Structures are given as structure tokens and as C-alpha cells.
Coordinates of C-alpha atoms in Angstrom, one line a residue:
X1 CA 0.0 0.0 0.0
X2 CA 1.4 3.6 -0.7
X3 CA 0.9 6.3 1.1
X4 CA 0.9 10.4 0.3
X5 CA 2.9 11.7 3.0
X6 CA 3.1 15.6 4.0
X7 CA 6.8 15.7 5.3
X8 CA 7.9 19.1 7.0
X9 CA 10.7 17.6 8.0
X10 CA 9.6 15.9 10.9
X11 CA 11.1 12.5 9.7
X12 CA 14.6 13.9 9.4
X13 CA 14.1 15.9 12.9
X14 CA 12.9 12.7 14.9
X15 CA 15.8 10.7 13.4
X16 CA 18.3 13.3 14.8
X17 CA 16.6 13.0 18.5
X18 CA 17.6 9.4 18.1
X19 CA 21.6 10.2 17.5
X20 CA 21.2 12.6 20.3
X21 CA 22.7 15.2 18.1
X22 CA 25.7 13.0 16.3
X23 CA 26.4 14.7 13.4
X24 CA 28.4 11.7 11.4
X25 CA 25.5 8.8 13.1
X26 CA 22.5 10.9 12.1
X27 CA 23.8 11.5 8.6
X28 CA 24.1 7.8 8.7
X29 CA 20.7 7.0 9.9
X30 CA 19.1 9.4 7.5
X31 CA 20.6 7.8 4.8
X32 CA 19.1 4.5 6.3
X33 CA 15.7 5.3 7.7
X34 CA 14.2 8.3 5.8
X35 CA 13.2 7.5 2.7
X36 CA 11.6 4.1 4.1
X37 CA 9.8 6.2 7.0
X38 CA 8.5 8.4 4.2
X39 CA 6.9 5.1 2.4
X40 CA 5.2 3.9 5.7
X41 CA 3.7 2.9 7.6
X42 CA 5.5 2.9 10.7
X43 CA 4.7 6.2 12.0
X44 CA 2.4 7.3 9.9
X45 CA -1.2 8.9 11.0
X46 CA -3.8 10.5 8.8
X47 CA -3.5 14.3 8.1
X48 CA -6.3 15.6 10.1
X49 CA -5.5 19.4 10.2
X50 CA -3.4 21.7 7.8
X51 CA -0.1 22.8 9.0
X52 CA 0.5 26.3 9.0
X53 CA 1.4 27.8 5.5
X54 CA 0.3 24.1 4.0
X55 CA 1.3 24.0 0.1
X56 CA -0.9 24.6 -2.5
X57 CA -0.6 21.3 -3.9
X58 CA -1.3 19.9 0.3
X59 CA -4.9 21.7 -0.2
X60 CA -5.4 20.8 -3.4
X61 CA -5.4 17.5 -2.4
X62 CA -7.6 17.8 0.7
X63 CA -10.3 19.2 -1.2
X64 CA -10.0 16.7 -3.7
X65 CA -10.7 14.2 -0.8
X66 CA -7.2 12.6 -1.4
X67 CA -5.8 10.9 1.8
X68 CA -3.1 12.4 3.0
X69 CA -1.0 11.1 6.1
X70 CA 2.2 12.6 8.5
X71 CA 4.7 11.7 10.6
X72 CA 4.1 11.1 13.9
X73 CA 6.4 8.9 16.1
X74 CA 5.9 7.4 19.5
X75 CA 8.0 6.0 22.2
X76 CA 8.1 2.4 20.7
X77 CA 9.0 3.7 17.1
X78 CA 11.7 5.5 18.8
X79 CA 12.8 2.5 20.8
X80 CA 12.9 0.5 17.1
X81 CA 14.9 3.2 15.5
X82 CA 17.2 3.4 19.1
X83 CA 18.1 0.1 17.7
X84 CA 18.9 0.7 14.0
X85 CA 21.3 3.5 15.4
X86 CA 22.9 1.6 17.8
X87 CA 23.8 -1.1 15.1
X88 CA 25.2 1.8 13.0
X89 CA 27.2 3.7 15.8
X90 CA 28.6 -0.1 16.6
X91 CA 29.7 -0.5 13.2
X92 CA 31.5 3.3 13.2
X93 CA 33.0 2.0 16.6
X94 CA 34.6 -0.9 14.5
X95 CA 34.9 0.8 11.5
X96 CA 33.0 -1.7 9.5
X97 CA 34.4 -2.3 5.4
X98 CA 30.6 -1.7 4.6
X99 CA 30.7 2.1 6.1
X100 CA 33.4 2.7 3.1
X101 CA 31.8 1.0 0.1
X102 CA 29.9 4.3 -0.7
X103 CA 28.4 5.9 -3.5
X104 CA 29.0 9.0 -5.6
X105 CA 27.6 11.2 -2.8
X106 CA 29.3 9.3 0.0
X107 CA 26.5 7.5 1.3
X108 CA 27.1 3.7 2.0
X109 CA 25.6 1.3 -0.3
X110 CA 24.5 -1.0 2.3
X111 CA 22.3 1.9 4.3
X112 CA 20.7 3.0 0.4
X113 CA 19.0 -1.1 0.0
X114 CA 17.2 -0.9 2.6
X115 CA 13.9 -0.1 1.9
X116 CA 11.5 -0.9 5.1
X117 CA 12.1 -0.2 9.1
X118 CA 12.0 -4.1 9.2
X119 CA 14.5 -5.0 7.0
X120 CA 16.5 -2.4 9.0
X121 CA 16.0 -3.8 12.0
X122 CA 17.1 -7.0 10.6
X123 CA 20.1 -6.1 9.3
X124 CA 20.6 -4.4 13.2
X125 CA 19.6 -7.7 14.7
X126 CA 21.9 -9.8 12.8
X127 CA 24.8 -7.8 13.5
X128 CA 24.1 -7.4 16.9
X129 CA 23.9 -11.0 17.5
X130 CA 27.5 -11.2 15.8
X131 CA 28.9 -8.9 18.4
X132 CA 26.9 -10.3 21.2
X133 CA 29.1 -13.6 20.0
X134 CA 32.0 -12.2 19.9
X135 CA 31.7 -10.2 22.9
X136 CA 30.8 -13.4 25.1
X137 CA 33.0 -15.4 23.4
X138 CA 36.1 -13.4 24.8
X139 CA 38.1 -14.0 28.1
X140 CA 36.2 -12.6 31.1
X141 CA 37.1 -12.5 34.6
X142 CA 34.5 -12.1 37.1
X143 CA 34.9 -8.6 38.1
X144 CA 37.2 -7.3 35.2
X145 CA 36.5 -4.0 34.2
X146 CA 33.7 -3.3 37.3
X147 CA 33.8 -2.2 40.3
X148 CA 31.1 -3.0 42.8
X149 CA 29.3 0.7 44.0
X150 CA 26.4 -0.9 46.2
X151 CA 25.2 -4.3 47.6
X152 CA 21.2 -5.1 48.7
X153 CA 20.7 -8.1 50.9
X154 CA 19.1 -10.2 48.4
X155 CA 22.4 -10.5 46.4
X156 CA 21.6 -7.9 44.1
X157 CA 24.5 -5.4 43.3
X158 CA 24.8 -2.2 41.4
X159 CA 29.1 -2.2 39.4
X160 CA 30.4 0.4 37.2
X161 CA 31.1 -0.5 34.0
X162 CA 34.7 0.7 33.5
X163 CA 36.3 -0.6 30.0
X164 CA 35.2 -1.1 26.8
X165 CA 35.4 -4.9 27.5
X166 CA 32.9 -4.3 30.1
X167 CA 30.4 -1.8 28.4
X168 CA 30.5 -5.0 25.1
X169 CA 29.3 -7.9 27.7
X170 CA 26.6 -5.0 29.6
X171 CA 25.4 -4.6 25.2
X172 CA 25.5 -8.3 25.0
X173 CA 23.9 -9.5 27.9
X174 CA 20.7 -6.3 27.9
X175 CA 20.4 -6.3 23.8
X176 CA 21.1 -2.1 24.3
X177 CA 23.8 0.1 23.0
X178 CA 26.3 0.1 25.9
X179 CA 29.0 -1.2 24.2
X180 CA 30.0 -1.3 20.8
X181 CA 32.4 1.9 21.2
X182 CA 29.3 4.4 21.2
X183 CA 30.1 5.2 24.8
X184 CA 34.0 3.7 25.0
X185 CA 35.7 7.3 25.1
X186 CA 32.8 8.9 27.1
X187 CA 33.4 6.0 30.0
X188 CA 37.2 6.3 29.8
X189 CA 37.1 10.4 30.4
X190 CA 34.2 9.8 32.7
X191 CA 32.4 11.9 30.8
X192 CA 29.5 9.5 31.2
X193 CA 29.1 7.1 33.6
X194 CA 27.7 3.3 33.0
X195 CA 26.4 1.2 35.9
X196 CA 24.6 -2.0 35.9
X197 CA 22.1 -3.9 37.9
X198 CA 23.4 -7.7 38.7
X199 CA 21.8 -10.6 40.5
X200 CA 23.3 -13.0 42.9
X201 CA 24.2 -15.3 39.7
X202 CA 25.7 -11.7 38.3
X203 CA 22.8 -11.5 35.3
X204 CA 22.5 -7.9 34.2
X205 CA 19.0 -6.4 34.3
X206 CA 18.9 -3.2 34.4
X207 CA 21.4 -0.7 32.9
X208 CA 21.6 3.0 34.1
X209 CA 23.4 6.1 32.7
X210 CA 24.4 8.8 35.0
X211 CA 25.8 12.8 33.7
X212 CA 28.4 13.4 36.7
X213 CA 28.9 17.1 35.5
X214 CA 25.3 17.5 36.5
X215 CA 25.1 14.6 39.1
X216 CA 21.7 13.3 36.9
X217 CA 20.4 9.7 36.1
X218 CA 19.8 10.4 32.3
X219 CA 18.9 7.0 31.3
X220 CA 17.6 3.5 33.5
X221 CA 16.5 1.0 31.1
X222 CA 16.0 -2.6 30.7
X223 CA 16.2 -5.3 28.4
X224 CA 15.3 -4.4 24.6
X225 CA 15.9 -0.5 26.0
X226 CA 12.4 -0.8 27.5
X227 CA 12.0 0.4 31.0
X228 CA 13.1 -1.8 33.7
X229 CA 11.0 -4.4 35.3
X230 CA 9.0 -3.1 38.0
X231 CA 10.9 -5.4 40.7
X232 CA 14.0 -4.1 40.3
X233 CA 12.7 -0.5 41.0
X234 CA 13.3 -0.6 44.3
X235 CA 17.3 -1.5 44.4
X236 CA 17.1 1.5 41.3
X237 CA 16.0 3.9 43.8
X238 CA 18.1 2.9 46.5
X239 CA 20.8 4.1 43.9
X240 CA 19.7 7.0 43.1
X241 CA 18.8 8.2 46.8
X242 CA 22.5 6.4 47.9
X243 CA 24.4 9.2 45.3
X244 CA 21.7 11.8 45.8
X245 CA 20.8 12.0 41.8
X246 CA 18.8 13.8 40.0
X247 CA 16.4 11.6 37.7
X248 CA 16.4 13.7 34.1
X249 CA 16.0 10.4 32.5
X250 CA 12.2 10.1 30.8
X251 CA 9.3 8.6 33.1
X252 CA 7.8 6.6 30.0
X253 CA 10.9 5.2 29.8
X254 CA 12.3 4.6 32.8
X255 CA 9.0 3.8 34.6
X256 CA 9.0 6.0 37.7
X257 CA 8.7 9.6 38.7
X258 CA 10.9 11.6 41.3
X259 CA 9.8 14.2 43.5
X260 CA 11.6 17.4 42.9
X261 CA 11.0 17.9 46.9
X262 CA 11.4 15.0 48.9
X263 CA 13.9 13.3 46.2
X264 CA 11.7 9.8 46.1
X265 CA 11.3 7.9 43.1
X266 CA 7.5 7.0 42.5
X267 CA 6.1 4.5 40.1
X268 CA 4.0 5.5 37.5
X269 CA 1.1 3.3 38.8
X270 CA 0.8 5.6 42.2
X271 CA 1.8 8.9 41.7
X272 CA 0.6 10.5 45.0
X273 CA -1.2 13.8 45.4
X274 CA 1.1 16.6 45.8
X275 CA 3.5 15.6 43.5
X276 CA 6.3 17.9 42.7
X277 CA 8.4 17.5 38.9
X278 CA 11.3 19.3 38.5
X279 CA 12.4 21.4 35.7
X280 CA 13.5 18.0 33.6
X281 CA 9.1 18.1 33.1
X282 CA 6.6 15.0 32.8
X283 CA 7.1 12.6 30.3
X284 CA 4.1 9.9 30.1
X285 CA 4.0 10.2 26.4
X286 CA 2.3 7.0 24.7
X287 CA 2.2 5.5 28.4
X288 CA -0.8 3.2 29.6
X289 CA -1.3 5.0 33.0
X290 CA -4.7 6.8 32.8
X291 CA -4.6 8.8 35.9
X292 CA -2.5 11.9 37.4
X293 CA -2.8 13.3 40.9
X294 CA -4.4 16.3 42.2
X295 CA -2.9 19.0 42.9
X296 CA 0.4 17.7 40.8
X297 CA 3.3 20.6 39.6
X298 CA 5.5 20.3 37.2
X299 CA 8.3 23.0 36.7
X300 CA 8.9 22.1 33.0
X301 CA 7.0 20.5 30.3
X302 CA 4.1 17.6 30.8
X303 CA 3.9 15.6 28.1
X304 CA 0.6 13.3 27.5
X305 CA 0.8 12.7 23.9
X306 CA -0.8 9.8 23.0
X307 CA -1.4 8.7 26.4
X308 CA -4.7 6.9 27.9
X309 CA -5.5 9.8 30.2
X310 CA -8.7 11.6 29.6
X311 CA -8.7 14.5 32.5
X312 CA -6.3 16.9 34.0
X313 CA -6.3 17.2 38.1
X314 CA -7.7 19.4 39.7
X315 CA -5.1 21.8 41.2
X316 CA -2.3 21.2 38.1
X317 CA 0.4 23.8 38.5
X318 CA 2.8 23.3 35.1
X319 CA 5.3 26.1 34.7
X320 CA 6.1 25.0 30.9
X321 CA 4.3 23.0 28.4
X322 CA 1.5 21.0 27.8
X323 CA 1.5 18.3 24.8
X324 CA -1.8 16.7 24.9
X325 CA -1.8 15.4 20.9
X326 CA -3.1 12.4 20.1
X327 CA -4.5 12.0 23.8
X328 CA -7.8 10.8 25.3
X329 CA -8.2 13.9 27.1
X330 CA -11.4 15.8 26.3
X331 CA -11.8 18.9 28.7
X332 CA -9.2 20.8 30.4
X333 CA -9.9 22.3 34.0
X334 CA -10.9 26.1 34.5
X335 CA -7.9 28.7 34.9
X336 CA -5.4 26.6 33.3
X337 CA -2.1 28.4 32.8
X338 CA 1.1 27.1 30.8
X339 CA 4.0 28.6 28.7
X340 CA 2.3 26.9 25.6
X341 CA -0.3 24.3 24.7
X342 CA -1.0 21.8 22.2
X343 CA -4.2 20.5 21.7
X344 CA -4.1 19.0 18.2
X345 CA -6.0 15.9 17.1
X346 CA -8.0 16.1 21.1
X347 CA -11.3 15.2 21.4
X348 CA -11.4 18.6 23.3
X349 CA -14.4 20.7 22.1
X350 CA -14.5 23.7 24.7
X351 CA -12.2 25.7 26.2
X352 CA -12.1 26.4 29.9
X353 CA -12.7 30.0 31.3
X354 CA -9.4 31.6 32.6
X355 CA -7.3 30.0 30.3
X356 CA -3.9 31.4 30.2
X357 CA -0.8 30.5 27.8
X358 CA 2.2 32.5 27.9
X359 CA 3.3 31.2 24.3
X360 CA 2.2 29.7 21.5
X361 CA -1.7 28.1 21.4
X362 CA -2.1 24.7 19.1
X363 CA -5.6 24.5 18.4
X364 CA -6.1 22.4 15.4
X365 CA -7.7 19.1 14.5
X366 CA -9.8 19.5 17.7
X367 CA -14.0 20.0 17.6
X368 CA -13.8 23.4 19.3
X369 CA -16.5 25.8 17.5
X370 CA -15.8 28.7 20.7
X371 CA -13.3 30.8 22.4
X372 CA -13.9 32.2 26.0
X373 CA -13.8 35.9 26.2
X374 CA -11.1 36.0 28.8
X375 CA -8.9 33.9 26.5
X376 CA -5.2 35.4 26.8
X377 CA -2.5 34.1 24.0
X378 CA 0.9 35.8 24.9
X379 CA 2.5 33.9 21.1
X380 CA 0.8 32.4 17.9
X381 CA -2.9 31.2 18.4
X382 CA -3.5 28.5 15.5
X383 CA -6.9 27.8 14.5
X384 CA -6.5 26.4 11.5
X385 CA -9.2 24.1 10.3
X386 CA -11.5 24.3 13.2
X387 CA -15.4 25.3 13.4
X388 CA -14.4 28.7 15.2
X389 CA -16.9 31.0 13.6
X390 CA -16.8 34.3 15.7
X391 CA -13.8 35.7 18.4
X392 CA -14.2 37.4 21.6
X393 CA -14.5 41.0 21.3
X394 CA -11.2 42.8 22.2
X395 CA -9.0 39.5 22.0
X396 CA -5.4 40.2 21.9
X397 CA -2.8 37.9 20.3
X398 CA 1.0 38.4 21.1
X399 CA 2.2 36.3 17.9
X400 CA 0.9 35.1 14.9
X401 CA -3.7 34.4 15.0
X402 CA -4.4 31.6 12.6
X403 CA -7.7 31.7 11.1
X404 CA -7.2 29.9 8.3
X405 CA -9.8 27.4 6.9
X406 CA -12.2 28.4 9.8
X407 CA -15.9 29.6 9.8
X408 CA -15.1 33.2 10.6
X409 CA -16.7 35.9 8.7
X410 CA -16.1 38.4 11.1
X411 CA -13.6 40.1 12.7
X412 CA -14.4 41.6 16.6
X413 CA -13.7 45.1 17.8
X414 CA -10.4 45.5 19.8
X415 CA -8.7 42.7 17.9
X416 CA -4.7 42.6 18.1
X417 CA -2.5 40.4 16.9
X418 CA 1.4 40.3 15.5
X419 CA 0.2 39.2 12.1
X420 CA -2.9 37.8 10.8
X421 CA -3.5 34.9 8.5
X422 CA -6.9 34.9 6.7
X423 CA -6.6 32.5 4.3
X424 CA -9.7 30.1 3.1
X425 CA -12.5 32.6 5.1
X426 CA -14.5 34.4 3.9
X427 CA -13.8 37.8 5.4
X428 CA -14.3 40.8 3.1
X429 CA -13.5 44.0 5.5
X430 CA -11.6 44.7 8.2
X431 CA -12.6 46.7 11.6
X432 CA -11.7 50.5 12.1
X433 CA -9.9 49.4 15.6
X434 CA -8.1 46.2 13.9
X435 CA -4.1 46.7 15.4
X436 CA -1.6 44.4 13.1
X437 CA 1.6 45.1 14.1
X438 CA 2.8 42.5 11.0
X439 CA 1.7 41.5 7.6
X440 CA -1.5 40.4 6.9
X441 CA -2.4 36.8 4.7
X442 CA -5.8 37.6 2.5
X443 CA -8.4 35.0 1.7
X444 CA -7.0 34.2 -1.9
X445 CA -3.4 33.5 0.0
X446 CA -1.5 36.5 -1.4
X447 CA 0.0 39.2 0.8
X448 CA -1.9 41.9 1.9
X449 CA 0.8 43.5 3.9
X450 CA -0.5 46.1 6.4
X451 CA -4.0 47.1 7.5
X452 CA -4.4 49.9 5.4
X453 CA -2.9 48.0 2.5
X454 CA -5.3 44.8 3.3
X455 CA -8.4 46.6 3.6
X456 CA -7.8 48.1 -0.1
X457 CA -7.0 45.0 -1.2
X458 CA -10.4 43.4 -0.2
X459 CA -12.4 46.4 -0.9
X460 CA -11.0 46.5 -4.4
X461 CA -13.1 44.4 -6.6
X462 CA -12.4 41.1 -8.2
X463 CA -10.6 40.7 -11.5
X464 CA -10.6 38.0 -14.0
X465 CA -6.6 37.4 -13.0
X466 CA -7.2 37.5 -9.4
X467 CA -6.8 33.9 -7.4
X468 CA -10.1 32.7 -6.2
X469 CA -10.4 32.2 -2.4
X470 CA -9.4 28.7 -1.0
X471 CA -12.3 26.2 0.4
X472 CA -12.4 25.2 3.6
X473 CA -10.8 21.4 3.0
X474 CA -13.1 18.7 4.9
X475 CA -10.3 15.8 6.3
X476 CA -11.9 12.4 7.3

């Protein structure tokens, strides 16, 4: 099946969040995974709201009723690609003959075959298994290359992972990207710091990643780079409260929360009321919990996309963020502040009273038809696509207002805004009190450029060359 895919470059920016900024692994992995992403279907949802300043040829083909889809990645997509780039930074580690058998741009031959996220995973999984081999096959010592940090009374153990020899059998033994050379130089400068989890029989289960410059556990994972199994969360925190870490490391992934407070490390199956996250923020993205606590703060971000929870608390103090795409939440609670807010592709159809976002507003793809006339927007307010038909009288917009594609005929009194996009409406004048401070989009999709210059421009009447005004495309 083939799929028309709007890409805005989100493919190409997701892949680079996998290298964690490696220049030389992400031009590698692009040249592996971005072209097959762009086929489908991993990742891939159906278009359900224009992006702002969509193509022509992107409306055009949502008015023609053609299907269009974009990329949209979750937590286990990322864990799949985790893998293809650990194969790849493993084979840069060895300097692998394949890396040089190249093309005339430079891009390995191997990387350009591959046409699905499968196939890629199977070429990682074969060569993985090869080093796991090797790796196990090789001398070991008990002991060599770690040194023991912590014992629990159930034989358990926590040991740093000291030499390259010891990071390979951690990468053999968890199926992760420990060893390989991806994090050989950062261990020997203790740069980074690699610890593992044993049991009495000295089986690895969990491995954990800790940034000394900033005393932080960046990373606790389990087998497969999924977060640990819940019986091993206790010893973890005993770690963690032992060196008196910060957790930055995310919640969906690691599997518990920590109290930026009291220091403890709560599972995500009883978060308690009160809750305090630190400025590291809230990730539960495409989590199963389906629940927060009252009165919960978070000093950064909170992050619920694709997640099965369908309220906010009551008393929710978030000093950044909130991501609440492609979640099951369908209201949000009265006199909600943030720094921004994303609500696209929500079930949410009403917006609460006293709603306050410092930043930029995401409204599209959701079934809200109203705005409340104390609505304050302090960046870009984006209604693209929605079945807004009237604003609040004397609404003032800090960045960009979106009204795009909506039902709006009719601008209020008092309106202000940075710029204005008016594209697909069917607005014809402009009010007396109407303050722009920016350039203004008309309903045909030219430039109108100021007020004075856009009200001409729509009083001036129609010519035979002039483009006709967009329709309002319907998505499924």
C-alpha cells in the first residue's frame, strides 16, 4: 500500500533526536531510515489538520478528498529506531568495510538497500547477534572492568562499567547500545558514567546512565531499551537516593517519577497527590497510566501525547508546556495556565474559562467551535481548520492568529495580533480598531501586507486574473 505523505521535515528531525545530536551517526541514519519512513507505515497517522502555511498542492489535495498522512512517532517507534542506530554507531565504533563501500555522494551502499524499518531492524539484529558472539565469546574475569558501587541483601549489586570490554558484555547480555564503542571514550574520560544492575548469579537487568557534570540519572532502562521491570525499581532507587541523583532520564521510559522535593522515586502506577516534577518536566508520552494526581506541579513540560489519560487534576500547576496530541483527554480544568499548549487531534471541544498561555496556542484538528472571552494568548494562536466562527471582542494575540480554513466571517472590535492569516474565510473587511503590528495573509493567499494596505485590497473588486479564495478542506 502507498501512502501520500506531507513531510515538514519531521522525519529527518525525529531521526536526529535518536543520535542525540551525532552529526556523522545521524547523517548515517538518515541515509538508512528516511526515505523508508517516508513510504510507511510505521509512524504514519492520517493528516487531520493543515499545517500552518500548507502547500498549495497539500490543499489541493484535501479538497479533492485525497488521503493524505504525516509523521508522527511514539515512544516504541523510537525504541525501534534506538536500535537501527545503535547497530550503525557499533559498526562506526569498528569501522565496519561496509561504512566505506559508498556511493558517488558518499552515502554507504549498504544503508541505500534498505527499503522498510523491518528490513532495517534485521540487518541491526543480525549484526548485533555477531557482536553479542563475539563479545561473550572473549576471556572474562568475574569482576574485570567493574567495580562494585552498592550491595542489597538479596544478592543484588549495582558495578560500574569501566572498559570497553565491560560496556560489550553490559550490550551483550541487555540487547542495548552500551558497548559497541558508542560510549567507550565517554566512560574512559568519565564523561559518562555506565552502571549495571546484577543478580546474585551476576545476570545484568537493568542498565543505568548517569551525567556526573550534572550529578543526573539520564537513562535507567531494561532489556530491549524498554523500561526496567518493576521489581528491580526498588534497588534503582536505593541508587539513586544512595548518590543523591537527579532523575532527568524520561518517566515513559524509565517507569517511575521523582519528587523534585522530597527526592523519592514514585512509580507511575501511584503517583501520589502533591506531586512535585522538577524542571527535567513529565514525560508519560504514549504511556498506559490513565490517571494523574491532584494537585500535581510540574516546573517544566508535561507531556501526554498519545497517552490513555482523559482528565487533567484538579489543582495542576505546570510552569512550561503541555502536549496533549493524540491523547484521550477531552476537557481541560478552568484557569489553566502554561508557557504553551498543544491541543491537536484532542477530542477537546470547549475551552475552559481563565485559560492562560504564555506562548504559543495549538488548536487544530480539535471540535472546538468557541473561544472564552477571557482567552489570553501571549505567542501564535493557531486555528487552523477548526469550526471557530466568531472571536471574543477585544481579543489580543502576542504572535501570529491563525484563522485559516475556519468559519469566521467576522472580525471583533479591539482585535490585536502580531500578524494575521486569513486565508480560506470568507472575510471581506476589516474593523476601524483592527491593530496588526505585522503583515497580513488575505483569503485568496496573497500578501496583503499592512492594515491599510489589506483593507484596499479586499475592498478593491475582483478581476478576472485574481486567485479565487481557498475552500475550507473537509479531512476524514
Amino acid at each position: 500500500m502507498g501512502y501520500n505523505v506531507f513531510d515538514d521535515g519531521s522525519i529527518r528531525s525525529f531521526l536526529l533526536q535518536c543520535c542525540d545530536g551525532d552529526a556523522a551517526l545521524t547523517e548515517l541514519l538518515v541515509t538508512c531510515l528516511e526515505r523508508p519512513l517516508r513510504k510507511g507505515p510505521d509512524g504514519l497517522v492520517p493528516l487531520r489538520s493543515l499545517p500552518v502555511d500548507a502547500p498549495t498542492w497539500l490543499v489541493e489535495q484535501l479538497k479533492a478528498g485525497v488521503g493524505v498522512h504525516r509523521f508522527r512517532p511514539d515512544a516504541r517507534l523510537a525504541d525501534r529506531v534506538g536500535r537501527v542506530a545503535c547497530w550503525i554507531m557499533t559498526a562506526m565504533a569498528h569501522d565496519e568495510a561496509w561504512l566505506r563501500d559508498v556511493d558517488a555522494q558518499g552515502r554507504p551502499r549498504k544503508l541505500l538497500k534498505i527499503g522498510s524499518l523491518a528490513q532495517a531492524e534485521a540487518e541491526a539484529d543480525k549484526a548485533m547477534r555477531r557482536f553479542a558472539f563475539n563479545a561473550a565469546a572473549a576471556p572474562y574475569v568475574d569482576g574485570e572492568g567493574e567495580a562494585t558501587v552498592q550491595t542489597f541483601a538479596n544478592g543484588y549489586r549495582i558495578v560500574q562499567l569501566l572498559t570497553p570490554a565491560a560496556l560489550d558484555r553490559e550490550s551483550a547480555a541487555m540487547g542495548s547500545c552500551a558497548g559497541g564503542g558508542g560510549y567507550d571514550r565517554g566512560v574512559e574520560t568519565q564523561y559518562k558514567l555506565i552502571y549495571s544492575l546484577r543478580d546474585a548469579k551476576g545476570l545484568s537487568h537493568v542498565t543505568l546512565e548517569v551525567d556526573p557534570a550534572e550529578n543526573s540519572l539520564v537513562q535507567c532502562l531494561g532489556k530491549q531499551n524498554v523500561a526496567p521491570v518493576a521489581r528491580y525499581l526498588p534497588m534503582v532507587r536505593s541508587f539513586v537516593r544512595q548518590w543523591q541523583l537527579q532523575v532527568t532520564a524520561a518517566a515513559a521510559r524509565c517507569g517511575f517519577v521523582q519528587d523534585a522535593l522530597t527526592h523519592e522515586l514514585h512509580s507511575l502506577s501511584a503517583l501520589p497527590r502533591g506531586l512535585h516534577v522538577g524542571k527535567g518536566g513529565l514525560w508519560l508520552h504514549d504511556t498506559k497510566i490513565d490517571a494523574l494526581p491532584e494537585d500535581l506541579r510540574v516546573d517544566g513540560n508535561l507531556y501526554l501525547g498519545g497517552s490513555a489519560i482523559k482528565r487533567l487534576p484538579r489543582g495542576l500547576i505546570v510552569s512550561g508546556g503541555i502536549d496533549l496530541r493524540r491523547s484521550a483527554v477531552r476537557e481541560l480544568p478552568a484557569h489553566l495556565s502554561a508557557e504553551w499548549l498543544s491541543l491537536e487531534g484532542t477530542a477537546i471541544a470547549a475551552l475552559p474559562r481563565g485559560l492562560r498561555i504564555g506562548g504559543a496556542a495549538d488548536l487544530r484538528g480539535t471540535e472546538i467551535t468557541a473561544l472564552p472571552d477571557d482567552l489570553q494568548v501571549g505567542g501564535d494562536l493557531n486555528l487552523w481548520g477548526t469550526d471557530v466562527a466568531a472571536l471574543p471582542e477585544g481579543l489580543r494575540v502576542g504572535g501570529r492568529l491563525v484563522l485559516a480554513c475556519t468559519k469566521v466571517m467576522k472580525l471583533p472590535s479591539g482585535l490585536s495580533a502580531r500578524s494575521l492569516d486569513l486565508r480560506g474565510t470568507q472575510i471581506r473587511e476589516l474593523p476601524d480598531d483592527l491593530k496588526v503590528l505585522g503583515g497580513i495573509r488575505l483569503p485568496n493567499g496573497e500578501e496583503g501586507g499592512t492594515v491599510e494596505m489589506a483593507r484596499a485590497a479586499l475592498a478593491a473588486p475582483a478581476t478576472s486574473g485574481a486567485r479565487p479564495g481557498l475552500l475550507r478542506p473537509r479531512v476524514g
